Amino acid sequence: AVDPPPVLCMVCGAQKMGKSTFARLLSNRLLDRHGAVVWIECDVGQPEMGAPGLVSLSLLTHPMLGPHRFDPPAPAEQRFLGAFSPELHSSLYVALVLSMWAQWQAQHPAECARTPVVVNTCGWVDGLGVDLLQRLSLALRPSHIVCVQSTRSRGRAAELGAALACHLTRPGLRLLTVPSYARVHAHGTRRPT
């Protein structure tokens, strides 16, 4: 068996909450400490890495700066789902992510044991979306689950985190909820979401 990575963080939350932004910031911080980060892209609709319709795995060795998709590294692994949502192909979606991760682990066991992993998930957090996130979390065994929330979704984010963590047995699992970024309103005032 391959040793788990020192940090495997799943970033979850509803659409437009700032999941990808948080995951980028976290990746940059981990790069400062570890020199490399594995990014697993599970958002097939609006990916930070790779093309829409694909799940991908990238090895980051430079900070992610600049606008979305600005000079992203070529994915080390990718799988074709062929849809912008996992809704119609949910079993295939999970199987593709897991086969990609298993292949990476088999080909790079030393890197897996020392390189932190950030999992950028899609923003589907209701119904079947929660089931998909549970299946991914059971298989990937994260050390950290971060649920990005707005003030309006605080209870839902806590429920999502609890649903993802309830079956996990990884020692030291940490479940965090973090507030979403502030939104600018039509009148130019800022208030937290």
Short mmCIF file of C-alpha atoms in Angstrom, two decimals:
data_model
loop_
_atom_site.label_atom_id
_atom_site.label_comp_id
_atom_site.label_asym_id
_atom_site.label_seq_id
_atom_site.Cartn_x
_atom_site.Cartn_y
_atom_site.Cartn_z
CA ALA A 1 0.00 0.00 0.00
CA VAL A 2 1.12 3.52 -0.77
CA ASP A 3 1.57 5.88 2.18
CA PRO A 4 -1.05 8.64 2.19
CA PRO A 5 0.11 12.17 1.42
CA PRO A 6 0.97 14.40 4.40
CA VAL A 7 -2.03 16.61 3.58
CA LEU A 8 -4.97 15.73 1.36
CA CYS A 9 -7.46 18.59 1.48
CA MET A 10 -10.88 18.42 -0.20
CA VAL A 11 -12.36 21.87 -0.83
CA CYS A 12 -16.17 21.75 -1.05
CA GLY A 13 -19.08 24.17 -1.17
CA ALA A 14 -21.84 25.49 -3.38
CA GLN A 15 -21.22 27.29 -6.67
CA LYS A 16 -19.78 30.81 -6.60
CA MET A 17 -18.59 30.54 -3.00
CA GLY A 18 -14.87 30.89 -3.77
CA LYS A 19 -13.83 27.22 -3.57
CA SER A 20 -11.32 27.48 -6.40
CA THR A 21 -9.93 30.75 -5.05
CA PHE A 22 -9.47 29.19 -1.62
CA ALA A 23 -7.89 26.08 -3.17
CA ARG A 24 -5.45 28.25 -5.16
CA LEU A 25 -4.44 30.19 -2.04
CA LEU A 26 -4.03 26.96 -0.08
CA SER A 27 -1.94 25.43 -2.88
CA ASN A 28 0.33 28.47 -2.98
CA ARG A 29 0.82 28.29 0.78
CA LEU A 30 1.59 24.56 0.63
CA LEU A 31 4.06 25.21 -2.19
CA ASP A 32 5.98 27.54 0.14
CA ARG A 33 6.39 24.69 2.63
CA HIS A 34 6.70 21.60 0.43
CA GLY A 35 7.95 22.79 -2.99
CA ALA A 36 5.23 20.88 -4.87
CA VAL A 37 1.48 20.25 -4.64
CA VAL A 38 -0.73 17.74 -6.43
CA TRP A 39 -3.94 19.39 -7.67
CA ILE A 40 -6.85 17.05 -8.39
CA GLU A 41 -9.41 18.88 -10.52
CA CYS A 42 -12.91 17.48 -10.03
CA ASP A 43 -14.82 20.52 -11.28
CA VAL A 44 -15.66 19.46 -14.83
CA GLY A 45 -17.77 22.57 -15.50
CA GLN A 46 -15.38 25.38 -14.49
CA PRO A 47 -11.97 23.80 -13.97
CA GLU A 48 -8.92 25.68 -12.75
CA MET A 49 -6.70 23.09 -14.46
CA GLY A 50 -7.36 21.27 -17.71
CA ALA A 51 -10.27 21.64 -20.07
CA PRO A 52 -14.00 21.48 -19.25
CA GLY A 53 -15.40 17.96 -19.45
CA LEU A 54 -12.23 16.43 -17.98
CA VAL A 55 -11.04 15.48 -14.53
CA SER A 56 -7.33 16.05 -14.19
CA LEU A 57 -4.34 15.77 -11.88
CA SER A 58 -1.53 18.33 -12.07
CA LEU A 59 1.77 18.59 -10.22
CA LEU A 60 2.25 22.24 -9.25
CA THR A 61 5.78 23.50 -8.72
CA HIS A 62 5.09 27.23 -9.19
CA PRO A 63 2.49 29.43 -7.49
CA MET A 64 -0.80 29.97 -9.25
CA LEU A 65 -0.79 33.70 -9.85
CA GLY A 66 -2.80 35.87 -12.19
CA PRO A 67 -6.23 35.27 -13.67
CA HIS A 68 -7.98 31.94 -13.99
CA ARG A 69 -6.20 29.66 -16.49
CA PHE A 70 -3.15 31.91 -16.74
CA ASP A 71 -0.30 29.63 -17.76
CA PRO A 72 -1.54 26.46 -15.99
CA PRO A 73 0.76 23.45 -15.96
CA ALA A 74 -0.04 20.58 -18.29
CA PRO A 75 -1.98 17.88 -16.43
CA ALA A 76 0.08 14.84 -15.45
CA GLU A 77 -3.09 12.72 -15.69
CA GLN A 78 -6.52 13.44 -17.11
CA ARG A 79 -9.68 11.53 -17.89
CA PHE A 80 -12.49 12.42 -20.30
CA LEU A 81 -15.99 12.62 -18.83
CA GLY A 82 -17.46 14.45 -21.83
CA ALA A 83 -19.93 16.51 -19.79
CA PHE A 84 -19.87 19.77 -17.86
CA SER A 85 -21.62 18.17 -14.89
CA PRO A 86 -21.25 14.73 -13.32
CA GLU A 87 -25.04 14.47 -12.99
CA LEU A 88 -25.72 12.13 -15.92
CA HIS A 89 -22.52 10.08 -15.51
CA SER A 90 -22.07 9.99 -11.72
CA SER A 91 -20.57 6.50 -11.45
CA LEU A 92 -18.21 7.15 -14.36
CA TYR A 93 -17.19 10.49 -12.80
CA VAL A 94 -16.15 8.86 -9.52
CA ALA A 95 -14.44 5.98 -11.33
CA LEU A 96 -12.43 8.39 -13.48
CA VAL A 97 -11.21 10.43 -10.50
CA LEU A 98 -10.27 7.30 -8.58
CA SER A 99 -8.51 5.60 -11.52
CA MET A 100 -6.52 8.77 -12.16
CA TRP A 101 -5.47 9.01 -8.49
CA ALA A 102 -4.63 5.28 -8.33
CA GLN A 103 -2.47 5.51 -11.46
CA TRP A 104 -0.63 8.55 -10.06
CA GLN A 105 -0.02 6.73 -6.75
CA ALA A 106 1.27 3.62 -8.53
CA GLN A 107 3.63 5.59 -10.76
CA HIS A 108 4.85 8.06 -8.11
CA PRO A 109 4.82 6.34 -4.68
CA ALA A 110 7.65 8.45 -3.21
CA GLU A 111 6.02 11.72 -4.30
CA CYS A 112 2.67 10.57 -2.88
CA ALA A 113 4.18 10.10 0.56
CA ARG A 114 5.65 13.62 0.73
CA THR A 115 3.57 15.87 -1.57
CA PRO A 116 0.38 17.53 -0.29
CA VAL A 117 -2.79 17.20 -2.36
CA VAL A 118 -5.57 19.73 -2.94
CA VAL A 119 -8.85 18.46 -4.39
CA ASN A 120 -10.96 21.13 -6.12
CA THR A 121 -14.53 19.79 -6.19
CA CYS A 122 -17.55 20.87 -8.20
CA GLY A 123 -20.20 23.10 -6.64
CA TRP A 124 -22.93 20.47 -6.57
CA VAL A 125 -23.79 20.06 -2.88
CA ASP A 126 -27.41 18.86 -2.95
CA GLY A 127 -28.87 15.39 -3.41
CA LEU A 128 -26.69 13.24 -5.68
CA GLY A 129 -23.92 15.86 -5.43
CA VAL A 130 -23.49 15.08 -1.72
CA ASP A 131 -23.42 11.36 -2.54
CA LEU A 132 -20.66 11.96 -5.12
CA LEU A 133 -18.64 13.99 -2.62
CA GLN A 134 -19.10 11.24 0.00
CA ARG A 135 -17.90 8.58 -2.43
CA LEU A 136 -14.85 10.68 -3.34
CA SER A 137 -14.03 11.41 0.30
CA LEU A 138 -14.31 7.74 1.27
CA ALA A 139 -11.93 6.73 -1.50
CA LEU A 140 -9.45 9.63 -1.27
CA ARG A 141 -9.42 9.67 2.57
CA PRO A 142 -8.74 13.40 3.05
CA SER A 143 -6.86 14.66 6.09
CA HIS A 144 -8.77 17.95 5.82
CA ILE A 145 -12.20 18.85 4.45
CA VAL A 146 -12.84 22.56 3.92
CA CYS A 147 -16.43 23.67 3.34
CA VAL A 148 -16.59 27.20 1.93
CA GLN A 149 -19.84 28.85 2.98
CA SER A 150 -21.81 32.06 2.83
CA THR A 151 -23.59 33.43 5.89
CA ARG A 152 -26.83 32.26 4.29
CA SER A 153 -25.54 28.69 3.85
CA ARG A 154 -23.77 28.28 7.20
CA GLY A 155 -26.03 25.43 8.37
CA ARG A 156 -25.85 23.67 5.01
CA ALA A 157 -22.05 23.85 4.96
CA ALA A 158 -21.88 22.28 8.41
CA GLU A 159 -24.29 19.54 7.29
CA LEU A 160 -22.21 18.93 4.17
CA GLY A 161 -19.01 18.68 6.21
CA ALA A 162 -20.63 16.29 8.67
CA ALA A 163 -22.00 14.16 5.80
CA LEU A 164 -18.53 13.92 4.26
CA ALA A 165 -16.71 13.22 7.49
CA CYS A 166 -19.11 10.77 9.16
CA HIS A 167 -17.72 7.63 7.48
CA LEU A 168 -14.06 8.63 7.44
CA THR A 169 -11.65 6.90 9.75
CA ARG A 170 -8.42 8.69 8.89
CA PRO A 171 -6.76 9.65 12.18
CA GLY A 172 -6.62 13.36 12.82
CA LEU A 173 -9.23 14.32 10.19
CA ARG A 174 -9.93 18.04 10.39
CA LEU A 175 -13.20 19.55 9.23
CA LEU A 176 -13.16 23.31 8.63
CA THR A 177 -15.81 25.74 7.50
CA VAL A 178 -14.59 29.05 6.14
CA PRO A 179 -16.55 32.14 5.10
CA SER A 180 -16.93 32.96 1.44
CA TYR A 181 -15.34 36.02 -0.13
CA ALA A 182 -17.19 39.36 0.06
CA ARG A 183 -19.38 40.33 -2.87
CA VAL A 184 -19.67 43.80 -4.32
CA HIS A 185 -23.26 44.96 -4.72
CA ALA A 186 -24.73 47.31 -7.30
CA HIS A 187 -24.36 50.31 -4.97
CA GLY A 188 -20.63 49.67 -4.55
CA THR A 189 -20.93 48.57 -0.93
CA ARG A 190 -19.33 45.37 0.26
CA ARG A 191 -20.86 42.93 2.62
CA PRO A 192 -19.99 39.33 3.40
CA THR A 193 -22.10 36.69 1.72
#
